[in-house]
PDB file of C-alpha atoms in Angstrom:
ATOM      1  CA  UNK A 167      15.774 -12.411   0.314  1.00 37.00           C
ATOM      2  CA  UNK A 168      18.859 -11.679   2.363  1.00 36.00           C
ATOM      3  CA  UNK A 169      19.404  -7.973   1.727  1.00 37.00           C
ATOM      4  CA  UNK A 170      17.080  -5.116   2.470  1.00 36.00           C
ATOM      5  CA  UNK A 171      15.282  -3.681  -0.543  1.00 36.00           C
ATOM      6  CA  UNK A 172      15.277  -0.158  -1.888  1.00 34.00           C
ATOM      7  CA  UNK A 173      13.284   1.644  -4.551  1.00 34.00           C
ATOM      8  CA  UNK A 174      15.076   3.925  -6.970  1.00 30.00           C
ATOM      9  CA  UNK A 175      13.869   7.299  -5.762  1.00 34.00           C
ATOM     10  CA  UNK A 176      16.401   8.551  -3.185  1.00 32.00           C
ATOM     11  CA  UNK A 177      14.726  10.494  -0.426  1.00 29.00           C
ATOM     12  CA  UNK A 178      17.257  10.895   2.342  1.00 37.00           C
ATOM     13  CA  UNK A 179      21.011  10.656   2.388  1.00 35.00           C
ATOM     14  CA  UNK A 180      22.221   8.393   5.158  1.00 37.00           C
ATOM     15  CA  UNK A 181      25.219   6.217   5.857  1.00 34.00           C
ATOM     16  CA  UNK A 182      22.913   3.250   6.432  1.00 39.00           C
ATOM     17  CA  UNK A 183      20.898   3.722   3.215  1.00 41.00           C
ATOM     18  CA  UNK A 184      20.304   0.513   1.320  1.00 39.00           C
ATOM     19  CA  UNK A 185      20.573  -0.232  -2.376  1.00 36.00           C
ATOM     20  CA  UNK A 186      17.927  -2.248  -4.194  1.00 35.00           C
ATOM     21  CA  UNK A 187      19.352  -4.731  -6.639  1.00 34.00           C
ATOM     22  CA  UNK A 188      17.111  -6.496  -9.079  1.00 35.00           C
ATOM     23  CA  UNK A 189      17.299  -8.701 -12.104  1.00 34.00           C
ATOM     24  CA  UNK A 190      16.894  -6.766 -15.354  1.00 39.00           C
ATOM     25  CA  UNK A 191      15.612  -7.820 -18.734  1.00 40.00           C
ATOM     26  CA  UNK A 192      14.267  -5.253 -21.185  1.00 35.00           C
ATOM     27  CA  UNK A 193      12.930  -7.891 -23.551  1.00 45.00           C
ATOM     28  CA  UNK A 194       9.541  -8.178 -21.845  1.00 77.00           C
ATOM     29  CA  UNK A 195       9.050  -4.571 -20.787  1.00 92.00           C
ATOM     30  CA  UNK A 196       5.437  -3.377 -21.061  1.00 97.00           C
ATOM     31  CA  UNK A 197       4.393   0.251 -21.505  1.00 97.00           C
ATOM     32  CA  UNK A 198       3.201   1.651 -18.173  1.00 98.00           C
ATOM     33  CA  UNK A 199       0.059   3.139 -19.740  1.00 98.00           C
ATOM     34  CA  UNK A 200      -0.920  -0.312 -20.986  1.00 98.00           C
ATOM     35  CA  UNK A 201      -0.362  -1.735 -17.506  1.00 98.00           C
ATOM     36  CA  UNK A 202      -2.554   0.986 -16.034  1.00 98.00           C
ATOM     37  CA  UNK A 203      -5.342   0.274 -18.535  1.00 98.00           C
ATOM     38  CA  UNK A 204      -5.406  -3.345 -17.402  1.00 98.00           C
ATOM     39  CA  UNK A 205      -5.123  -2.436 -13.707  1.00 98.00           C
ATOM     40  CA  UNK A 206      -8.091  -0.093 -14.043  1.00 98.00           C
ATOM     41  CA  UNK A 207     -10.173  -2.620 -15.959  1.00 98.00           C
ATOM     42  CA  UNK A 208      -9.400  -5.306 -13.373  1.00 98.00           C
ATOM     43  CA  UNK A 209     -10.220  -2.983 -10.470  1.00 98.00           C
ATOM     44  CA  UNK A 210     -13.501  -1.964 -12.107  1.00 98.00           C
ATOM     45  CA  UNK A 211     -14.519  -5.604 -12.548  1.00 98.00           C
ATOM     46  CA  UNK A 212     -13.650  -6.277  -8.930  1.00 98.00           C
ATOM     47  CA  UNK A 213     -15.590  -3.207  -7.817  1.00 98.00           C
ATOM     48  CA  UNK A 214     -18.688  -4.502  -9.612  1.00 98.00           C
ATOM     49  CA  UNK A 215     -18.516  -7.633  -7.476  1.00 97.00           C
ATOM     50  CA  UNK A 216     -17.954  -5.623  -4.288  1.00 97.00           C
ATOM     51  CA  UNK A 217     -20.860  -3.300  -5.066  1.00 95.00           C
ATOM     52  CA  UNK A 218     -23.144  -6.264  -5.708  1.00 94.00           C
ATOM     53  CA  UNK A 219     -22.254  -7.690  -2.309  1.00 94.00           C
ATOM     54  CA  UNK A 220     -22.286  -4.446  -0.343  1.00 92.00           C
ATOM     55  CA  UNK A 221     -26.021  -4.459   0.420  1.00 85.00           C
ATOM     56  CA  UNK A 222     -26.372  -8.218   0.871  1.00 85.00           C
ATOM     57  CA  UNK A 223     -25.873 -10.533   3.824  1.00 80.00           C
ATOM     58  CA  UNK A 224     -22.166 -11.380   4.172  1.00 84.00           C
ATOM     59  CA  UNK A 225     -20.648 -14.831   4.512  1.00 87.00           C
ATOM     60  CA  UNK A 226     -17.864 -14.086   6.974  1.00 85.00           C
ATOM     61  CA  UNK A 227     -15.007 -16.438   7.849  1.00 89.00           C
ATOM     62  CA  UNK A 228     -12.400 -15.779  10.513  1.00 85.00           C
ATOM     63  CA  UNK A 229      -8.763 -15.655   9.393  1.00 81.00           C
ATOM     64  CA  UNK A 230      -5.641 -15.221  11.500  1.00 75.00           C
ATOM     65  CA  UNK A 231      -6.243 -13.393  14.784  1.00 73.00           C
ATOM     66  CA  UNK A 232      -9.284 -11.132  14.567  1.00 76.00           C
ATOM     67  CA  UNK A 233      -9.098 -10.664  10.805  1.00 82.00           C
ATOM     68  CA  UNK A 234     -11.953 -11.847   8.598  1.00 90.00           C
ATOM     69  CA  UNK A 235     -12.641 -12.671   4.960  1.00 93.00           C
ATOM     70  CA  UNK A 236     -15.964 -12.692   3.103  1.00 94.00           C
ATOM     71  CA  UNK A 237     -17.282 -14.505   0.070  1.00 95.00           C
ATOM     72  CA  UNK A 238     -17.043 -11.163  -1.733  1.00 96.00           C
ATOM     73  CA  UNK A 239     -13.264 -11.019  -1.190  1.00 96.00           C
ATOM     74  CA  UNK A 240     -12.848 -14.334  -2.968  1.00 96.00           C
ATOM     75  CA  UNK A 241     -15.287 -13.528  -5.773  1.00 97.00           C
ATOM     76  CA  UNK A 242     -13.723 -10.130  -6.460  1.00 98.00           C
ATOM     77  CA  UNK A 243     -10.207 -11.556  -6.518  1.00 98.00           C
ATOM     78  CA  UNK A 244     -11.283 -14.212  -9.004  1.00 98.00           C
ATOM     79  CA  UNK A 245     -12.570 -11.690 -11.551  1.00 98.00           C
ATOM     80  CA  UNK A 246      -9.588  -9.372 -11.047  1.00 98.00           C
ATOM     81  CA  UNK A 247      -7.194 -12.264 -11.565  1.00 98.00           C
ATOM     82  CA  UNK A 248      -8.962 -13.328 -14.742  1.00 98.00           C
ATOM     83  CA  UNK A 249      -8.660  -9.875 -16.308  1.00 98.00           C
ATOM     84  CA  UNK A 250      -4.920  -9.827 -15.615  1.00 98.00           C
ATOM     85  CA  UNK A 251      -4.290 -13.368 -16.811  1.00 98.00           C
ATOM     86  CA  UNK A 252      -6.197 -12.681 -20.016  1.00 98.00           C
ATOM     87  CA  UNK A 253      -4.055  -9.611 -20.701  1.00 98.00           C
ATOM     88  CA  UNK A 254      -0.688 -10.861 -19.404  1.00 98.00           C
ATOM     89  CA  UNK A 255      -0.647 -14.651 -19.085  1.00 97.00           C
ATOM     90  CA  UNK A 256       3.116 -14.677 -18.456  1.00 96.00           C
ATOM     91  CA  UNK A 257       3.006 -12.303 -15.485  1.00 97.00           C
ATOM     92  CA  UNK A 258       3.034 -13.334 -11.834  1.00 97.00           C
ATOM     93  CA  UNK A 259       0.167 -12.496  -9.463  1.00 98.00           C
ATOM     94  CA  UNK A 260       0.177 -12.140  -5.680  1.00 98.00           C
ATOM     95  CA  UNK A 261      -3.341 -11.976  -4.243  1.00 96.00           C
ATOM     96  CA  UNK A 262      -4.282 -11.492  -0.611  1.00 93.00           C
ATOM     97  CA  UNK A 263      -6.638 -14.451  -0.725  1.00 94.00           C
ATOM     98  CA  UNK A 264      -5.274 -16.614  -3.552  1.00 92.00           C
ATOM     99  CA  UNK A 265      -1.546 -16.356  -2.969  1.00 94.00           C
ATOM    100  CA  UNK A 266       0.917 -16.653  -5.846  1.00 97.00           C
ATOM    101  CA  UNK A 267      -0.147 -17.519  -9.371  1.00 96.00           C
ATOM    102  CA  UNK A 268       1.599 -17.452 -12.734  1.00 95.00           C
ATOM    103  CA  UNK A 269       5.278 -17.435 -13.616  1.00 95.00           C
ATOM    104  CA  UNK A 270       7.407 -15.991 -10.800  1.00 95.00           C
ATOM    105  CA  UNK A 271      10.286 -15.689 -13.286  1.00 94.00           C
ATOM    106  CA  UNK A 272       8.399 -12.782 -14.846  1.00 95.00           C
ATOM    107  CA  UNK A 273       9.646  -9.208 -14.408  1.00 95.00           C
ATOM    108  CA  UNK A 274       6.112  -8.250 -13.360  1.00 97.00           C
ATOM    109  CA  UNK A 275       4.216  -9.043 -10.186  1.00 97.00           C
ATOM    110  CA  UNK A 276       0.583  -7.958  -9.826  1.00 98.00           C
ATOM    111  CA  UNK A 277      -0.408  -7.314  -6.214  1.00 98.00           C
ATOM    112  CA  UNK A 278      -4.138  -7.612  -5.572  1.00 98.00           C
ATOM    113  CA  UNK A 279      -6.241  -6.642  -2.609  1.00 98.00           C
ATOM    114  CA  UNK A 280      -9.764  -7.404  -3.807  1.00 98.00           C
ATOM    115  CA  UNK A 281     -11.301  -5.812  -0.726  1.00 98.00           C
ATOM    116  CA  UNK A 282      -9.016  -3.673   1.406  1.00 97.00           C
ATOM    117  CA  UNK A 283     -10.984  -2.904   4.551  1.00 96.00           C
ATOM    118  CA  UNK A 284     -12.908  -6.172   4.752  1.00 95.00           C
ATOM    119  CA  UNK A 285     -13.963  -5.493   8.346  1.00 93.00           C
ATOM    120  CA  UNK A 286     -15.436  -2.170   7.226  1.00 93.00           C
ATOM    121  CA  UNK A 287     -17.219  -3.894   4.351  1.00 94.00           C
ATOM    122  CA  UNK A 288     -18.568  -6.633   6.605  1.00 91.00           C
ATOM    123  CA  UNK A 289     -20.302  -4.072   8.834  1.00 90.00           C
ATOM    124  CA  UNK A 290     -21.086  -1.415   6.222  1.00 90.00           C
ATOM    125  CA  UNK A 291     -18.549   1.040   7.619  1.00 90.00           C
ATOM    126  CA  UNK A 292     -16.905   3.226   4.958  1.00 89.00           C
ATOM    127  CA  UNK A 293     -14.361   3.206   3.538  1.00 88.00           C
ATOM    128  CA  UNK A 294     -13.167   0.079   1.759  1.00 97.00           C
ATOM    129  CA  UNK A 295     -11.343  -0.350  -1.514  1.00 98.00           C
ATOM    130  CA  UNK A 296     -10.398  -2.529  -4.437  1.00 98.00           C
ATOM    131  CA  UNK A 297      -6.650  -2.202  -5.008  1.00 98.00           C
ATOM    132  CA  UNK A 298      -4.735  -3.437  -8.060  1.00 98.00           C
ATOM    133  CA  UNK A 299      -1.056  -2.595  -8.457  1.00 98.00           C
ATOM    134  CA  UNK A 300       1.740  -4.006 -10.568  1.00 98.00           C
ATOM    135  CA  UNK A 301       5.461  -4.095  -9.799  1.00 97.00           C
ATOM    136  CA  UNK A 302       8.321  -4.365 -12.221  1.00 96.00           C
ATOM    137  CA  UNK A 303      10.792  -6.231 -10.064  1.00 93.00           C
ATOM    138  CA  UNK A 304      10.268  -4.369  -6.761  1.00 93.00           C
ATOM    139  CA  UNK A 305       9.062  -1.015  -8.118  1.00 95.00           C
ATOM    140  CA  UNK A 306       5.352  -0.128  -8.502  1.00 97.00           C
ATOM    141  CA  UNK A 307       4.757   0.987 -12.091  1.00 98.00           C
ATOM    142  CA  UNK A 308       0.952   1.220 -12.373  1.00 98.00           C
ATOM    143  CA  UNK A 309      -1.982   1.065  -9.998  1.00 98.00           C
ATOM    144  CA  UNK A 310      -5.668   1.672  -9.493  1.00 99.00           C
ATOM    145  CA  UNK A 311      -7.619   1.996  -6.251  1.00 98.00           C
ATOM    146  CA  UNK A 312     -11.415   2.208  -6.258  1.00 98.00           C
ATOM    147  CA  UNK A 313     -12.743   3.467  -2.937  1.00 98.00           C
ATOM    148  CA  UNK A 314     -16.311   2.944  -1.725  1.00 97.00           C
ATOM    149  CA  UNK A 315     -17.858   5.782   0.250  1.00 94.00           C
ATOM    150  CA  UNK A 316     -21.388   6.530   1.404  1.00 90.00           C
ATOM    151  CA  UNK A 317     -23.654   3.702   2.402  1.00 85.00           C
ATOM    152  CA  UNK A 318     -26.478   4.044   4.892  1.00 76.00           C
ATOM    153  CA  UNK A 319     -27.982   2.634   8.108  1.00 74.00           C
ATOM    154  CA  UNK A 320     -26.704  -0.854   8.729  1.00 70.00           C
ATOM    155  CA  UNK A 321     -24.371  -0.487   5.762  1.00 69.00           C
ATOM    156  CA  UNK A 322     -27.262  -0.643   3.307  1.00 73.00           C
ATOM    157  CA  UNK A 323     -27.692   2.314   1.020  1.00 76.00           C
ATOM    158  CA  UNK A 324     -26.351   4.331  -1.855  1.00 87.00           C
ATOM    159  CA  UNK A 325     -22.683   3.397  -2.153  1.00 93.00           C
ATOM    160  CA  UNK A 326     -20.580   5.644  -4.352  1.00 95.00           C
ATOM    161  CA  UNK A 327     -17.082   5.088  -5.685  1.00 97.00           C
ATOM    162  CA  UNK A 328     -14.097   7.203  -6.574  1.00 98.00           C
ATOM    163  CA  UNK A 329     -11.237   5.972  -8.715  1.00 98.00           C
ATOM    164  CA  UNK A 330      -7.566   6.750  -8.076  1.00 98.00           C
ATOM    165  CA  UNK A 331      -5.019   5.954 -10.790  1.00 98.00           C
ATOM    166  CA  UNK A 332      -1.325   6.397 -11.464  1.00 98.00           C
ATOM    167  CA  UNK A 333       1.494   5.087 -13.567  1.00 98.00           C
ATOM    168  CA  UNK A 334       5.211   5.657 -13.021  1.00 98.00           C
ATOM    169  CA  UNK A 335       6.213   9.213 -14.033  1.00 97.00           C
ATOM    170  CA  UNK A 336       2.697   9.878 -15.304  1.00 98.00           C
ATOM    171  CA  UNK A 337       1.105  11.666 -12.343  1.00 98.00           C
ATOM    172  CA  UNK A 338      -1.758  10.629 -10.061  1.00 98.00           C
ATOM    173  CA  UNK A 339      -5.443  11.214 -10.690  1.00 98.00           C
ATOM    174  CA  UNK A 340      -8.794  11.039  -8.942  1.00 98.00           C
ATOM    175  CA  UNK A 341     -11.593  10.426 -11.441  1.00 98.00           C
ATOM    176  CA  UNK A 342      -9.370  11.961 -14.105  1.00 97.00           C
ATOM    177  CA  UNK A 343      -8.362  15.069 -12.132  1.00 98.00           C
ATOM    178  CA  UNK A 344      -4.727  15.563 -11.020  1.00 98.00           C
ATOM    179  CA  UNK A 345      -3.846  14.944  -7.389  1.00 98.00           C
ATOM    180  CA  UNK A 346      -1.349  16.759  -5.165  1.00 98.00           C
ATOM    181  CA  UNK A 347      -0.356  16.221  -1.547  1.00 98.00           C
ATOM    182  CA  UNK A 348      -0.903  18.915   1.075  1.00 98.00           C
ATOM    183  CA  UNK A 349       1.539  21.717   1.886  1.00 97.00           C
ATOM    184  CA  UNK A 350       1.320  21.341   5.659  1.00 98.00           C
ATOM    185  CA  UNK A 351       4.718  22.108   7.215  1.00 98.00           C
ATOM    186  CA  UNK A 352       4.283  21.667  10.955  1.00 98.00           C
ATOM    187  CA  UNK A 353       3.347  18.539  12.903  1.00 98.00           C
ATOM    188  CA  UNK A 354       1.023  20.545  15.133  1.00 98.00           C
ATOM    189  CA  UNK A 355      -1.020  21.390  12.005  1.00 98.00           C
ATOM    190  CA  UNK A 356      -0.945  17.888  10.550  1.00 98.00           C
ATOM    191  CA  UNK A 357      -3.599  15.192  10.374  1.00 98.00           C
ATOM    192  CA  UNK A 358      -1.807  11.856  10.652  1.00 98.00           C
ATOM    193  CA  UNK A 359      -3.186   8.445   9.678  1.00 98.00           C
ATOM    194  CA  UNK A 360      -2.316   5.013  11.026  1.00 97.00           C
ATOM    195  CA  UNK A 361      -4.154   1.839  12.065  1.00 94.00           C
ATOM    196  CA  UNK A 362      -4.355   0.302  15.540  1.00 85.00           C
ATOM    197  CA  UNK A 363      -3.255  -3.304  15.068  1.00 83.00           C
ATOM    198  CA  UNK A 364      -1.967  -5.461  17.932  1.00 80.00           C
ATOM    199  CA  UNK A 365       1.450  -7.116  17.656  1.00 78.00           C
ATOM    200  CA  UNK A 366       2.815  -8.393  20.970  1.00 78.00           C
ATOM    201  CA  UNK A 367       6.499  -7.817  20.208  1.00 77.00           C
ATOM    202  CA  UNK A 368       5.839  -4.293  18.876  1.00 83.00           C
ATOM    203  CA  UNK A 369       3.067  -3.113  21.151  1.00 85.00           C
ATOM    204  CA  UNK A 370       5.167  -1.059  23.548  1.00 87.00           C
ATOM    205  CA  UNK A 371       6.683   0.920  20.680  1.00 85.00           C
ATOM    206  CA  UNK A 372       3.389   1.233  18.821  1.00 92.00           C
ATOM    207  CA  UNK A 373       1.513   2.506  21.865  1.00 93.00           C
ATOM    208  CA  UNK A 374       4.174   5.170  22.428  1.00 94.00           C
ATOM    209  CA  UNK A 375       3.846   6.283  18.811  1.00 96.00           C
ATOM    210  CA  UNK A 376       0.058   6.508  19.156  1.00 95.00           C
ATOM    211  CA  UNK A 377       0.563   8.648  22.248  1.00 96.00           C
ATOM    212  CA  UNK A 378       3.156  10.894  20.605  1.00 96.00           C
ATOM    213  CA  UNK A 379       1.112  11.647  17.507  1.00 97.00           C
ATOM    214  CA  UNK A 380      -2.119  12.066  19.452  1.00 96.00           C
ATOM    215  CA  UNK A 381      -0.304  14.564  21.678  1.00 97.00           C
ATOM    216  CA  UNK A 382       1.649  16.505  19.053  1.00 97.00           C
ATOM    217  CA  UNK A 383      -0.376  16.363  15.820  1.00 98.00           C
ATOM    218  CA  UNK A 384      -3.637  18.136  15.094  1.00 97.00           C
ATOM    219  CA  UNK A 385      -5.384  14.784  14.847  1.00 96.00           C
ATOM    220  CA  UNK A 386      -4.935  11.055  14.207  1.00 96.00           C
ATOM    221  CA  UNK A 387      -7.297   9.190  11.881  1.00 96.00           C
ATOM    222  CA  UNK A 388      -7.824   5.489  11.130  1.00 95.00           C
ATOM    223  CA  UNK A 389      -9.764   4.555   7.999  1.00 95.00           C
ATOM    224  CA  UNK A 390      -9.382   0.783   8.287  1.00 95.00           C
ATOM    225  CA  UNK A 391      -7.859   0.469   4.810  1.00 97.00           C
ATOM    226  CA  UNK A 392      -4.219   1.065   3.868  1.00 97.00           C
ATOM    227  CA  UNK A 393      -5.027   1.814   0.230  1.00 98.00           C
ATOM    228  CA  UNK A 394      -7.545   4.452   1.342  1.00 98.00           C
ATOM    229  CA  UNK A 395      -4.974   6.059   3.641  1.00 98.00           C
ATOM    230  CA  UNK A 396      -2.477   6.320   0.786  1.00 98.00           C
ATOM    231  CA  UNK A 397      -5.068   7.858  -1.514  1.00 98.00           C
ATOM    232  CA  UNK A 398      -6.257  10.287   1.158  1.00 98.00           C
ATOM    233  CA  UNK A 399      -2.648  11.427   1.554  1.00 98.00           C
ATOM    234  CA  UNK A 400      -2.413  11.855  -2.229  1.00 98.00           C
ATOM    235  CA  UNK A 401      -5.589  13.975  -2.089  1.00 98.00           C
ATOM    236  CA  UNK A 402      -4.126  16.226   0.592  1.00 98.00           C
ATOM    237  CA  UNK A 403      -6.893  15.515   3.129  1.00 98.00           C
ATOM    238  CA  UNK A 404      -4.356  13.956   5.489  1.00 98.00           C
ATOM    239  CA  UNK A 405      -0.722  14.959   5.808  1.00 98.00           C
ATOM    240  CA  UNK A 406       1.149  11.833   6.924  1.00 98.00           C
ATOM    241  CA  UNK A 407       0.652   8.081   7.248  1.00 98.00           C
ATOM    242  CA  UNK A 408       2.780   5.604   9.179  1.00 98.00           C
ATOM    243  CA  UNK A 409       2.240   1.890   9.590  1.00 97.00           C
ATOM    244  CA  UNK A 410       3.961  -1.391  10.366  1.00 96.00           C
ATOM    245  CA  UNK A 411       3.424  -4.908   8.967  1.00 94.00           C
ATOM    246  CA  UNK A 412       1.682  -3.963   5.737  1.00 95.00           C
ATOM    247  CA  UNK A 413       1.734  -6.467   2.882  1.00 96.00           C
ATOM    248  CA  UNK A 414       2.575  -5.877  -0.817  1.00 97.00           C
ATOM    249  CA  UNK A 415      -1.096  -6.042  -1.820  1.00 97.00           C
ATOM    250  CA  UNK A 416      -1.899  -3.332   0.739  1.00 97.00           C
ATOM    251  CA  UNK A 417       0.560  -0.854  -0.747  1.00 97.00           C
ATOM    252  CA  UNK A 418       1.493  -1.591  -4.378  1.00 98.00           C
ATOM    253  CA  UNK A 419      -1.164   0.653  -5.918  1.00 98.00           C
ATOM    254  CA  UNK A 420      -1.606   3.221  -3.156  1.00 98.00           C
ATOM    255  CA  UNK A 421       2.107   3.880  -2.708  1.00 98.00           C
ATOM    256  CA  UNK A 422       2.524   4.716  -6.384  1.00 98.00           C
ATOM    257  CA  UNK A 423      -0.518   7.005  -6.311  1.00 98.00           C
ATOM    258  CA  UNK A 424       0.824   8.971  -3.358  1.00 98.00           C
ATOM    259  CA  UNK A 425       4.337   9.177  -4.844  1.00 98.00           C
ATOM    260  CA  UNK A 426       2.996  10.439  -8.153  1.00 98.00           C
ATOM    261  CA  UNK A 427       0.959  13.028  -6.236  1.00 98.00           C
ATOM    262  CA  UNK A 428       4.209  14.369  -4.751  1.00 98.00           C
ATOM    263  CA  UNK A 429       4.329  12.278  -1.592  1.00 98.00           C
ATOM    264  CA  UNK A 430       7.472  10.947   0.014  1.00 98.00           C
ATOM    265  CA  UNK A 431       7.707   7.381   1.295  1.00 98.00           C
ATOM    266  CA  UNK A 432      10.413   5.542   3.230  1.00 98.00           C
ATOM    267  CA  UNK A 433      10.603   3.041   6.043  1.00 97.00           C
ATOM    268  CA  UNK A 434       9.812   4.417   9.493  1.00 97.00           C
ATOM    269  CA  UNK A 435      13.544   4.641  10.196  1.00 96.00           C
ATOM    270  CA  UNK A 436      14.247   6.669   7.079  1.00 97.00           C
ATOM    271  CA  UNK A 437      15.531   4.038   4.673  1.00 96.00           C
ATOM    272  CA  UNK A 438      14.435   3.723   1.077  1.00 94.00           C
ATOM    273  CA  UNK A 439      11.251   1.666   0.956  1.00 96.00           C
ATOM    274  CA  UNK A 440       9.776  -1.176  -1.080  1.00 95.00           C
ATOM    275  CA  UNK A 441       6.406  -2.925  -0.862  1.00 97.00           C
ATOM    276  CA  UNK A 442       8.194  -5.858   0.790  1.00 96.00           C
ATOM    277  CA  UNK A 443       9.209  -3.772   3.811  1.00 96.00           C
ATOM    278  CA  UNK A 444       7.398  -4.128   7.141  1.00 95.00           C
ATOM    279  CA  UNK A 445       7.438  -0.450   8.050  1.00 96.00           C
ATOM    280  CA  UNK A 446       6.279   2.560   6.068  1.00 98.00           C
ATOM    281  CA  UNK A 447       6.254   6.325   6.550  1.00 98.00           C
ATOM    282  CA  UNK A 448       4.615   8.595   3.978  1.00 98.00           C
ATOM    283  CA  UNK A 449       4.227  12.373   4.089  1.00 98.00           C
ATOM    284  CA  UNK A 450       4.461  15.463   1.983  1.00 97.00           C
ATOM    285  CA  UNK A 451       8.056  16.630   1.573  1.00 96.00           C
ATOM    286  CA  UNK A 452       7.825  19.589   3.954  1.00 96.00           C
ATOM    287  CA  UNK A 453       6.623  17.494   6.888  1.00 98.00           C
ATOM    288  CA  UNK A 454       8.816  14.445   6.379  1.00 98.00           C
ATOM    289  CA  UNK A 455      11.734  15.148   8.722  1.00 98.00           C
ATOM    290  CA  UNK A 456       9.401  16.169  11.560  1.00 98.00           C
ATOM    291  CA  UNK A 457       7.389  12.965  11.376  1.00 98.00           C
ATOM    292  CA  UNK A 458      10.548  10.892  10.949  1.00 98.00           C
ATOM    293  CA  UNK A 459      11.932  12.437  14.145  1.00 98.00           C
ATOM    294  CA  UNK A 460       9.105  10.635  15.958  1.00 98.00           C
ATOM    295  CA  UNK A 461       9.112   7.288  14.131  1.00 98.00           C
ATOM    296  CA  UNK A 462      12.857   6.726  13.698  1.00 98.00           C
ATOM    297  CA  UNK A 463      13.837   6.350  17.386  1.00 96.00           C
ATOM    298  CA  UNK A 464      10.726   4.276  18.068  1.00 95.00           C
ATOM    299  CA  UNK A 465      11.635   1.919  15.239  1.00 96.00           C
ATOM    300  CA  UNK A 466      15.215   1.630  16.488  1.00 95.00           C
ATOM    301  CA  UNK A 467      13.913   0.614  19.920  1.00 93.00           C
ATOM    302  CA  UNK A 468      11.611  -1.986  18.366  1.00 93.00           C
ATOM    303  CA  UNK A 469      14.533  -3.486  16.471  1.00 92.00           C
ATOM    304  CA  UNK A 470      16.756  -3.526  19.554  1.00 92.00           C
ATOM    305  CA  UNK A 471      13.961  -5.273  21.467  1.00 90.00           C
ATOM    306  CA  UNK A 472      13.887  -8.033  18.859  1.00 90.00           C
ATOM    307  CA  UNK A 473      10.989  -7.007  16.613  1.00 90.00           C
ATOM    308  CA  UNK A 474      11.328  -8.462  13.123  1.00 91.00           C
ATOM    309  CA  UNK A 475      11.066  -5.562  10.688  1.00 92.00           C
ATOM    310  CA  UNK A 476      12.827  -7.278   7.805  1.00 89.00           C
ATOM    311  CA  UNK A 477      11.364  -7.808   4.360  1.00 93.00           C
ATOM    312  CA  UNK A 478       8.568 -10.336   3.872  1.00 94.00           C
ATOM    313  CA  UNK A 479       5.955 -11.691   1.458  1.00 96.00           C
ATOM    314  CA  UNK A 480       8.414 -11.973  -1.446  1.00 95.00           C
ATOM    315  CA  UNK A 481       7.128 -14.841  -3.644  1.00 95.00           C
ATOM    316  CA  UNK A 482       9.660 -17.657  -3.781  1.00 93.00           C
ATOM    317  CA  UNK A 483      11.560 -17.410  -7.033  1.00 91.00           C
ATOM    318  CA  UNK A 484      10.433 -13.868  -7.875  1.00 92.00           C
ATOM    319  CA  UNK A 485      13.213 -11.793  -9.426  1.00 77.00           C
ATOM    320  CA  UNK A 486      14.330  -9.574  -6.609  1.00 72.00           C
ATOM    321  CA  UNK A 487      18.010 -10.480  -6.420  1.00 45.00           C
ATOM    322  CA  UNK A 488      21.445  -9.385  -7.620  1.00 33.00           C
ATOM    323  CA  UNK A 489      21.423  -7.616 -10.968  1.00 35.00           C
ATOM    324  CA  UNK A 490      21.022  -4.265 -12.659  1.00 33.00           C
ATOM    325  CA  UNK A 491      18.683  -1.426 -11.832  1.00 40.00           C
ATOM    326  CA  UNK A 492      15.532  -0.679 -13.793  1.00 48.00           C
ATOM    327  CA  UNK A 493      15.907   1.332 -16.981  1.00 49.00           C
TER     328      UNK A 493
END
């Protein structure tokens, strides 16, 4: 993918704003409500597996760096994948653990994080989530996030769940009740979320951002799960969320939920965003420019220092290329 990607909701006029171009074919278009029904069913099946494993001994394997994966991640992704393949055998699937499955020539790409917040899960630290989102080309059109909260000493106890859902232009909901972002207007009154993740080539810029928001915002919070952060923003319990190096499965469902709750999302330098971007800034509308004033110059410095903030994780052959916009 040579060009930068852009979703179709313009947020900020700029001379450097990008245009997303995608292949278009209306012949296989699926109703968004139907996609959401399947996303929710798949997430619920995955959540059953996660709940069954929450109070048991974990089989933990080390991945890249300090990241880990458990047997529950793999088991949950398997059942989620099966639900989707049964419903839409011609669609493509991108799973955190299983990679790419199905026909990448499809208009639809399902992005699965069977256990977002695996480190939290492995120690019994809330929260962690099951996240199932589906893109049409590069645009999220339906998604479901099931968050686990509660637990007990040693991570063993009474785990509860809450279910976040959204489909494009259909609003966002928590257990069936409408969601709306906060109305916070000033950074000094804002609770800002991010995650502390070490990247050598970005660390100087990241550490300065941590310092700036810790100094100027009311508070900074780290949940350990990107999908949870997006949903917490949609609930209005936090006011902004910025992050670098997220993957499509981290954001496909949560980004749609926060957008449908009235949230605003771009890259950290103010360009229109897609799930394939490596930087993300999300806020309510009133706070956006004030948070961007912090992240935009920091991102520019990272780029000038050689940090790679281009698009990534686009499945080879998937239809994000020259063509018409979505109808």
